Amino acid sequence: MAEKKRTTIILFSGEYDKAMAAYIIANGAAAYDHEVTIFHTFWGLNALRKDNQAPVKKGFLEKMFGKMMPRGADKMGLSKMNYLGMGPKMMKQVMKKHNAMPLPDLISMAQEQDIKLLACTMTMDLLGLQKEELLDNIEYGGVGAYVGDSEDANITLFI
Amino acid sequence: MAEKKRTTIILFSGEYDKAMAAYIIANGAAAYDHEVTIFHTFWGLNALRKDNQAPVKKGFLEKMFGKMMPRGADKMGLSKMNYLGMGPKMMKQVMKKHNAMPLPDLISMAQEQDIKLLACTMTMDLLGLQKEELLDNIEYGGVGAYVGDSEDANITLFI
Amino acid sequence: MAEKKRTTIILFSGEYDKAMAAYIIANGAAAYDHEVTIFHTFWGLNALRKDNQAPVKKGFLEKMFGKMMPRGADKMGLSKMNYLGMGPKMMKQVMKKHNAMPLPDLISMAQEQDIKLLACTMTMDLLGLQKEELLDNIEYGGVGAYVGDSEDANITLFI
């Protein structure tokens, strides 16, 4: 029996279009029967935030980061043509017109396809994000977990 | 006979310097006898746009995207130090001085070296780009085509 | 005896957070006994600049680039939430609070772990950076050196 192919993606960026690209590639690779891990670090953690405010205690700096960063996939801006929020609206409108999946649906699909969603505990700590604020049924780990999943991977990407 | 090495690059970004990096690595890998694919998706599709306007019919949103995005490799801005267009001019001047190839020449060289230039049909659809607007002699495909070319690749990059 | 695993990272970006991510992954992979190369190209070269001005002769354009680009790892901005320099300060403060290593320390650690720090000679030439301006004990090469180190790598990333 042949070994399973494997794809791992580091999602560092916090933009809607880059997160979309990450999840489209991840879902695509899973459809071709790859084992897939998405390691969410730095601003990429925002894709995993719940959109309601979780009742957690934070220090001042952590509160600031929490307020300044987008609360969940649907709130992210674009990497280009952001234009005070017009870009993401245009993008979402054009996606709707062409029946393309919005980012939150791509994330649900990834969970249904058993893609491992890994949250970087080191940057959670730095940015003051707590498990209660992130989606359920994800995994937690550091760079060691990423390296472990990636060293036999066929496709490795940093987005 | 040893199997050929393989490099695949996803060009997501629409900036002159990032596209330059993608094409320099691609041409370099091809010179070392790798089979190379560049998968152009999202803003990276702009590197493949012809600089003249093709007579195609578009909806309103697609026209907007078409107008807002750079028409071809030579019109792209920099990812840093753009300074209202001064950055790209300085960069091109300094490249000329040092006899470095400008981006359109790097793209021609890639075509001469049989690098596969793949345009992402899903994002072409989203951004309203049509085949008539893109360079000749390129290929078209989705994430499946990318995964197919990448799963035995030695180097996989997302730019 | 099993062959050593290998990780190669292209550091193209000149932002503090992206360079931090590159060096954290590199140090992590080295801790898991990978041979690691970081190929610094374009704005990523700035991570290797010494913070004092080296007495070198430059043309006008090269001087301009030299002045406009950050002089060393500690002077870099963030890719997000830069806010006229407030972002990097907040980030460094929060890192201090959580005992996270600042970027210059991550770079020293990489050198102690024998990670190969490779500076792209082609972009050094373009941006007018000279060896005297960069850290000691690094290596120099072009895209060929990168491809050579990467074609048997397990993890390849572009940051």
Coordinates of C-alpha atoms in Angstrom, one line a residue:
Chain A
M1 CA 0.0 0.0 0.0
A2 CA 1.4 3.3 -1.0
E3 CA 2.0 5.9 1.7
K4 CA -0.3 8.9 1.7
K5 CA 0.8 12.1 0.2
R6 CA 1.0 15.0 2.5
T7 CA 0.6 18.8 2.2
T8 CA 1.4 21.3 5.0
I9 CA 0.6 25.0 4.8
I10 CA 1.8 27.7 7.2
L11 CA -0.8 30.4 7.3
F12 CA 1.0 33.5 8.6
S13 CA -1.0 36.2 6.8
G14 CA -4.2 37.7 8.1
E15 CA -5.8 38.7 4.9
Y16 CA -9.0 37.3 3.5
D17 CA -7.6 36.5 0.0
K18 CA -4.5 34.8 1.3
A19 CA -6.5 32.8 3.8
M20 CA -8.9 31.9 1.0
A21 CA -5.9 30.7 -1.1
A22 CA -4.6 28.6 1.8
Y23 CA -7.9 26.9 2.3
I24 CA -8.6 26.4 -1.4
I25 CA -5.2 24.7 -1.8
A26 CA -5.7 22.7 1.4
N27 CA -9.2 21.5 0.4
G28 CA -7.9 20.7 -3.1
A29 CA -5.0 18.6 -1.8
A30 CA -7.4 16.8 0.6
A31 CA -9.7 16.0 -2.4
Y32 CA -6.6 14.4 -4.0
D33 CA -6.3 12.3 -0.9
H34 CA -3.4 14.2 0.8
E35 CA -3.1 14.4 4.5
V36 CA -3.2 18.1 5.1
T37 CA -2.1 20.4 8.0
I38 CA -2.6 24.1 8.2
F39 CA -0.4 25.7 10.9
H40 CA -1.9 29.0 11.9
T41 CA 0.7 31.4 13.2
F42 CA 0.9 35.2 13.8
W43 CA -2.0 37.0 11.9
G44 CA -3.2 33.7 10.4
L45 CA -4.6 32.9 13.8
N46 CA -7.3 35.4 13.2
A47 CA -8.9 33.0 10.7
L48 CA -9.7 30.7 13.6
R49 CA -11.2 33.4 15.9
K50 CA -14.9 33.0 16.8
D51 CA -16.9 36.1 15.8
N52 CA -18.4 36.6 19.2
Q53 CA -16.4 37.9 22.1
A54 CA -15.4 35.1 24.6
P55 CA -15.4 36.1 28.3
V56 CA -11.6 35.9 28.9
K57 CA -9.3 37.9 31.1
K58 CA -6.4 39.8 29.4
G59 CA -3.7 42.2 30.1
F60 CA -3.7 45.7 28.5
L61 CA -1.4 44.9 25.5
E62 CA -3.3 41.6 24.8
K63 CA -6.6 43.5 24.8
M64 CA -5.1 46.1 22.4
F65 CA -4.0 43.3 20.0
G66 CA -7.4 41.6 20.4
K67 CA -9.3 44.8 19.5
M68 CA -7.0 45.7 16.6
M69 CA -7.1 42.3 14.9
P70 CA -10.0 41.0 12.9
R71 CA -12.4 38.8 14.8
G72 CA -12.7 35.7 12.6
A73 CA -12.3 34.8 8.9
D74 CA -15.3 36.9 7.7
K75 CA -13.8 40.2 9.1
M76 CA -10.4 40.0 7.3
G77 CA -9.3 42.6 4.7
L78 CA -7.7 42.0 1.4
S79 CA -3.9 42.0 0.8
K80 CA -4.5 44.3 -2.3
M81 CA -7.1 46.9 -3.2
N82 CA -8.5 47.1 0.3
Y83 CA -9.8 50.6 -0.2
L84 CA -11.3 51.1 3.2
G85 CA -13.2 47.9 3.0
M86 CA -14.6 48.2 -0.5
G87 CA -12.2 45.6 -1.8
P88 CA -13.4 42.8 0.4
K89 CA -17.1 43.7 -0.3
M90 CA -16.5 43.6 -4.1
M91 CA -14.6 40.3 -3.7
K92 CA -17.4 38.8 -1.7
Q93 CA -20.0 40.1 -4.1
V94 CA -18.2 38.6 -7.1
M95 CA -17.7 35.4 -5.2
K96 CA -21.4 35.1 -4.5
K97 CA -22.2 35.8 -8.2
H98 CA -19.8 33.0 -9.3
N99 CA -21.0 30.6 -6.5
A100 CA -17.5 30.6 -4.9
M101 CA -17.3 29.5 -1.3
P102 CA -16.8 32.3 1.2
L103 CA -13.9 31.7 3.7
P104 CA -16.0 30.5 6.7
D105 CA -17.5 27.8 4.5
L106 CA -14.0 26.8 3.2
I107 CA -12.9 26.4 6.8
S108 CA -16.0 24.2 7.7
M109 CA -15.2 22.2 4.6
A110 CA -11.6 21.7 5.7
Q111 CA -12.9 20.5 9.1
E112 CA -15.2 18.0 7.4
Q113 CA -12.4 16.8 5.2
D114 CA -10.3 16.1 8.4
I115 CA -7.7 18.7 7.6
K116 CA -5.7 19.3 10.7
L117 CA -6.1 22.9 11.8
L118 CA -3.2 23.7 14.1
A119 CA -2.9 26.9 16.1
C120 CA 0.6 28.1 17.1
T121 CA 0.7 28.3 20.8
M122 CA 3.7 30.6 20.9
T123 CA 2.0 33.3 18.9
M124 CA -1.3 32.8 20.7
D125 CA 0.6 33.6 23.8
L126 CA 2.3 36.7 22.2
L127 CA -1.0 38.1 20.8
G128 CA -2.9 37.2 23.9
L129 CA -5.3 34.8 22.1
Q130 CA -6.9 32.1 24.3
K131 CA -8.4 28.8 23.4
E132 CA -11.9 30.0 24.3
E133 CA -11.6 32.6 21.5
L134 CA -10.8 30.1 18.8
L135 CA -12.9 27.6 16.9
D136 CA -13.7 24.3 18.4
N137 CA -12.1 21.0 17.3
I138 CA -8.7 22.5 16.3
E139 CA -5.3 21.4 17.6
Y140 CA -2.6 23.3 19.4
G141 CA 1.2 23.1 19.0
G142 CA 4.4 24.8 18.3
V143 CA 7.0 24.8 15.6
G144 CA 7.9 21.3 16.6
A145 CA 4.5 20.0 15.6
Y146 CA 4.8 21.8 12.3
V147 CA 8.2 20.4 11.6
G148 CA 7.0 16.9 12.6
D149 CA 4.0 17.0 10.1
S150 CA 6.1 18.6 7.3
E151 CA 9.3 16.6 7.1
D152 CA 7.7 13.9 5.0
A153 CA 5.4 16.3 3.2
N154 CA 5.2 16.5 -0.6
I155 CA 4.0 20.1 -0.7
T156 CA 5.1 22.7 1.9
L157 CA 3.9 26.3 1.6
F158 CA 4.2 29.5 3.6
I159 CA 1.3 31.9 3.0
Chain B
M1 CA 17.9 7.1 -16.0
A2 CA 17.3 9.4 -13.1
E3 CA 13.9 11.2 -12.9
K4 CA 13.8 14.9 -13.5
K5 CA 13.8 17.2 -10.6
R6 CA 10.7 19.4 -10.3
T7 CA 9.9 22.9 -9.0
T8 CA 6.5 24.4 -8.7
I9 CA 5.7 28.0 -7.7
I10 CA 2.3 29.5 -6.9
L11 CA 2.4 33.2 -7.9
F12 CA -0.4 34.7 -5.8
S13 CA 1.1 38.2 -5.4
G14 CA 0.7 41.0 -7.9
E15 CA 3.8 43.0 -7.2
Y16 CA 6.7 43.5 -9.6
D17 CA 9.4 42.5 -7.1
K18 CA 7.6 39.3 -6.0
A19 CA 6.9 38.3 -9.6
M20 CA 10.5 39.0 -10.5
A21 CA 11.6 36.7 -7.6
A22 CA 9.2 34.0 -8.8
Y23 CA 10.5 34.2 -12.4
I24 CA 14.2 34.4 -11.4
I25 CA 13.8 31.2 -9.2
A26 CA 11.8 29.5 -12.0
N27 CA 14.4 30.3 -14.7
G28 CA 17.2 29.3 -12.3
A29 CA 15.6 26.0 -11.5
A30 CA 15.0 25.3 -15.2
A31 CA 18.7 26.1 -15.9
Y32 CA 19.5 23.3 -13.4
D33 CA 17.3 21.1 -15.5
H34 CA 14.2 21.1 -13.3
E35 CA 10.7 20.8 -14.8
V36 CA 9.1 24.0 -13.6
T37 CA 5.4 25.1 -13.3
I38 CA 4.3 28.6 -12.2
F39 CA 0.7 28.5 -11.2
H40 CA -0.7 32.1 -11.5
T41 CA -3.6 32.7 -9.1
F42 CA -5.4 35.8 -7.7
W43 CA -3.2 39.0 -8.3
G44 CA -0.4 36.9 -9.8
L45 CA -2.6 36.5 -12.9
N46 CA -1.8 40.2 -13.7
A47 CA 1.7 39.2 -14.7
L48 CA 0.2 37.3 -17.6
R49 CA -2.1 40.2 -18.8
K50 CA -1.4 41.6 -22.3
D51 CA -0.7 45.3 -22.1
N52 CA -3.3 46.3 -24.7
Q53 CA -7.0 46.1 -24.1
A54 CA -8.6 43.0 -25.6
P55 CA -12.2 43.4 -27.0
V56 CA -14.1 41.3 -24.4
K57 CA -17.5 41.7 -22.8
K58 CA -17.6 42.0 -19.1
G59 CA -20.1 42.6 -16.2
F60 CA -19.8 45.7 -14.0
L61 CA -17.8 44.2 -11.2
E62 CA -15.4 42.4 -13.6
K63 CA -14.8 45.7 -15.4
M64 CA -14.0 47.4 -12.1
F65 CA -11.5 44.7 -11.2
G66 CA -10.1 44.9 -14.7
K67 CA -9.5 48.6 -14.4
M68 CA -8.1 48.5 -10.9
M69 CA -5.6 45.8 -11.5
P70 CA -2.3 46.4 -13.4
R71 CA -2.4 45.5 -17.1
G72 CA 0.6 43.2 -17.4
A73 CA 4.0 42.6 -15.8
D74 CA 5.5 46.0 -16.6
K75 CA 2.7 47.9 -14.8
M76 CA 3.0 46.2 -11.4
G77 CA 4.1 48.1 -8.3
L78 CA 6.5 47.0 -5.6
S79 CA 5.7 45.3 -2.4
K80 CA 7.8 47.8 -0.5
M81 CA 8.8 51.4 -1.0
N82 CA 6.2 52.0 -3.7
Y83 CA 6.1 55.7 -2.9
L84 CA 3.4 56.6 -5.5
G85 CA 5.3 54.8 -8.2
M86 CA 8.8 56.1 -7.5
G87 CA 10.0 52.7 -6.1
P88 CA 9.3 50.7 -9.3
K89 CA 11.0 53.4 -11.4
M90 CA 14.1 53.4 -9.2
M91 CA 14.1 49.6 -9.2
K92 CA 13.9 49.5 -13.0
Q93 CA 16.6 52.1 -13.3
V94 CA 18.9 50.2 -11.0
M95 CA 18.1 47.0 -12.9
K96 CA 19.0 48.6 -16.2
K97 CA 22.3 49.9 -14.8
H98 CA 23.2 46.4 -13.6
N99 CA 22.0 44.7 -16.8
A100 CA 19.3 42.8 -14.9
M101 CA 16.4 41.4 -16.9
P102 CA 13.2 43.3 -16.6
L103 CA 10.1 41.2 -15.7
P104 CA 8.6 40.9 -19.2
D105 CA 12.0 39.5 -20.5
L106 CA 12.1 37.1 -17.6
I107 CA 8.6 35.9 -18.6
S108 CA 9.7 35.4 -22.3
M109 CA 12.8 33.5 -21.1
A110 CA 10.6 31.3 -19.0
Q111 CA 8.5 30.5 -22.1
E112 CA 11.7 29.7 -24.1
Q113 CA 12.9 27.4 -21.3
D114 CA 9.5 25.5 -21.5
I115 CA 8.4 26.5 -18.1
K116 CA 4.7 25.7 -17.8
L117 CA 2.8 29.0 -17.2
L118 CA -0.5 27.9 -15.7
A119 CA -3.4 30.4 -15.2
C120 CA -5.9 29.6 -12.4
T121 CA -9.3 29.3 -14.1
M122 CA -11.2 29.8 -10.8
T123 CA -9.7 33.2 -10.1
M124 CA -9.8 34.2 -13.8
D125 CA -13.5 33.7 -13.4
L126 CA -13.7 35.6 -10.1
L127 CA -11.7 38.6 -11.4
G128 CA -13.4 38.5 -14.7
L129 CA -10.2 37.8 -16.7
Q130 CA -10.7 36.1 -20.1
K131 CA -8.2 34.1 -22.2
E132 CA -8.1 36.8 -24.8
E133 CA -6.6 39.2 -22.2
L134 CA -3.7 36.9 -21.2
L135 CA -0.5 36.0 -23.0
D136 CA -0.5 33.3 -25.7
N137 CA 0.9 29.9 -25.2
I138 CA 0.0 29.5 -21.6
E139 CA -2.0 26.7 -19.9
Y140 CA -5.2 26.8 -17.9
G141 CA -6.2 24.8 -14.9
G142 CA -7.4 24.7 -11.3
V143 CA -6.0 23.7 -8.0
G144 CA -6.1 20.0 -9.2
A145 CA -3.6 20.8 -12.0
Y146 CA -1.4 22.5 -9.4
V147 CA -1.5 19.6 -7.0
G148 CA -0.9 17.1 -9.8
D149 CA 2.3 18.9 -10.8
S150 CA 3.4 19.5 -7.2
E151 CA 3.1 16.2 -5.5
D152 CA 6.4 14.9 -6.8
A153 CA 8.1 18.2 -6.7
N154 CA 11.4 18.9 -5.0
I155 CA 10.8 22.6 -4.4
T156 CA 7.3 24.0 -3.7
L157 CA 6.9 27.7 -3.1
F158 CA 4.0 30.2 -2.6
I159 CA 4.9 33.7 -3.5
Chain C
M1 CA 22.9 5.8 8.6
A2 CA 19.9 7.8 7.6
E3 CA 20.4 11.0 5.6
K4 CA 19.9 14.3 7.3
K5 CA 16.6 16.1 6.8
R6 CA 16.9 19.4 5.2
T7 CA 14.9 22.7 5.3
T8 CA 15.5 25.8 3.1
I9 CA 13.8 29.1 3.5
I10 CA 13.9 32.0 1.1
L11 CA 13.6 35.2 3.1
F12 CA 12.4 37.8 0.6
S13 CA 10.4 40.0 2.9
G14 CA 11.8 42.9 5.0
E15 CA 9.4 42.9 7.8
Y16 CA 10.2 42.2 11.5
D17 CA 7.4 39.7 12.0
K18 CA 8.1 37.7 8.8
A19 CA 11.8 37.6 9.5
M20 CA 11.0 36.4 13.0
A21 CA 8.8 33.6 11.6
A22 CA 11.6 32.6 9.2
Y23 CA 14.1 32.4 12.0
I24 CA 11.8 30.6 14.4
I25 CA 11.0 27.9 11.8
A26 CA 14.7 27.7 10.9
N27 CA 15.8 27.4 14.5
G28 CA 13.0 24.9 15.2
A29 CA 14.0 22.7 12.2
A30 CA 17.7 22.8 13.3
A31 CA 16.6 21.7 16.8
Y32 CA 15.0 18.7 15.1
D33 CA 18.4 18.0 13.4
H34 CA 17.6 19.4 10.0
E35 CA 20.3 21.0 7.9
V36 CA 18.9 24.5 7.3
T37 CA 19.6 27.3 4.8
I38 CA 18.1 30.7 4.8
F39 CA 18.6 32.4 1.4
H40 CA 18.2 36.2 2.0
T41 CA 17.1 38.0 -1.2
F42 CA 15.6 41.4 -1.9
W43 CA 14.2 43.1 1.2
G44 CA 15.2 40.0 3.3
L45 CA 18.8 41.1 3.0
N46 CA 18.1 43.9 5.4
A47 CA 17.9 41.3 8.3
L48 CA 21.6 40.8 7.7
R49 CA 22.7 44.5 7.7
K50 CA 24.9 45.7 10.5
D51 CA 23.4 48.5 12.4
N52 CA 26.4 50.8 12.1
Q53 CA 27.2 52.5 8.8
A54 CA 30.1 50.8 7.0
P55 CA 32.5 53.1 5.1
V56 CA 31.7 52.0 1.6
K57 CA 31.5 53.9 -1.7
K58 CA 28.2 53.9 -3.5
G59 CA 26.4 55.4 -6.5
F60 CA 23.4 57.8 -6.1
L61 CA 20.7 55.2 -6.5
E62 CA 22.4 52.7 -4.2
K63 CA 22.8 55.4 -1.6
M64 CA 19.1 56.1 -1.8
F65 CA 18.2 52.4 -1.4
G66 CA 20.6 52.2 1.5
K67 CA 19.0 55.1 3.3
M68 CA 15.4 54.0 2.6
M69 CA 15.9 50.4 3.8
P70 CA 16.1 49.4 7.5
R71 CA 19.6 49.0 8.8
G72 CA 19.5 45.6 10.4
A73 CA 16.9 43.3 12.0
D74 CA 16.1 45.5 14.9
K75 CA 14.9 48.4 12.6
M76 CA 12.4 46.5 10.6
G77 CA 8.6 47.3 10.6
L78 CA 5.7 44.9 10.8
S79 CA 3.8 43.5 7.9
K80 CA 0.5 44.4 9.6
M81 CA -0.5 47.1 12.1
N82 CA 2.6 49.1 11.6
Y83 CA 0.8 52.3 12.7
L84 CA 3.8 54.6 12.2
G85 CA 6.1 52.4 14.3
M86 CA 3.7 51.7 17.2
G87 CA 3.1 48.1 16.0
P88 CA 6.7 47.0 16.2
K89 CA 7.1 48.7 19.7
M90 CA 4.0 46.9 21.0
M91 CA 5.2 43.6 19.5
K92 CA 8.6 44.0 21.1
Q93 CA 7.1 44.9 24.4
V94 CA 4.8 41.9 24.4
M95 CA 7.7 39.7 23.3
K96 CA 9.7 41.0 26.3
K97 CA 6.8 40.3 28.6
H98 CA 6.6 36.7 27.4
N99 CA 10.3 36.2 27.3
A100 CA 10.3 35.6 23.5
M101 CA 13.6 36.1 21.7
P102 CA 13.9 39.3 19.7
L103 CA 15.0 39.0 16.1
P104 CA 18.7 39.8 16.6
D105 CA 18.9 37.0 19.2
L106 CA 17.2 34.6 16.9
I107 CA 19.8 35.4 14.2
S108 CA 22.7 34.8 16.6
M109 CA 21.0 31.5 17.7
A110 CA 20.8 30.5 14.0
Q111 CA 24.5 31.1 13.6
E112 CA 25.3 29.1 16.7
Q113 CA 23.2 26.2 15.4
D114 CA 25.2 26.3 12.1
I115 CA 22.3 27.4 10.0
K116 CA 23.6 28.6 6.7
L117 CA 22.8 32.3 6.2
L118 CA 23.1 32.9 2.5
A119 CA 23.0 36.4 1.0
C120 CA 21.8 36.7 -2.6
T121 CA 24.6 38.3 -4.5
M122 CA 22.4 39.4 -7.4
T123 CA 20.1 41.5 -5.2
M124 CA 23.0 42.8 -3.2
D125 CA 24.3 44.2 -6.4
L126 CA 20.9 45.6 -7.4
L127 CA 20.3 47.3 -4.0
G128 CA 23.9 48.4 -3.7
L129 CA 24.6 46.4 -0.5
Q130 CA 28.2 45.4 0.0
K131 CA 29.8 42.6 2.1
E132 CA 31.2 45.2 4.6
E133 CA 27.6 46.2 5.4
L134 CA 26.4 42.7 6.2
L135 CA 27.0 40.4 9.3
D136 CA 30.2 38.4 9.5
N137 CA 30.3 34.7 8.9
I138 CA 27.6 34.5 6.3
E139 CA 27.8 33.0 2.9
Y140 CA 27.2 34.5 -0.6
G141 CA 25.6 33.0 -3.6
G142 CA 22.9 33.2 -6.3
V143 CA 19.8 31.3 -7.2
G144 CA 22.1 28.3 -8.2
A145 CA 23.3 28.0 -4.6
Y146 CA 19.7 28.1 -3.4
V147 CA 18.5 25.4 -5.9
G148 CA 21.5 23.3 -5.0
D149 CA 20.6 23.3 -1.3
S150 CA 16.9 22.9 -1.9
E151 CA 16.5 20.1 -4.4
D152 CA 16.8 17.4 -1.8
A153 CA 15.1 19.4 0.9
N154 CA 12.1 18.2 2.9
I155 CA 10.7 21.6 3.7
T156 CA 11.0 24.5 1.2
L157 CA 9.4 27.9 2.1
F158 CA 9.3 31.4 0.6
I159 CA 8.7 34.0 3.2

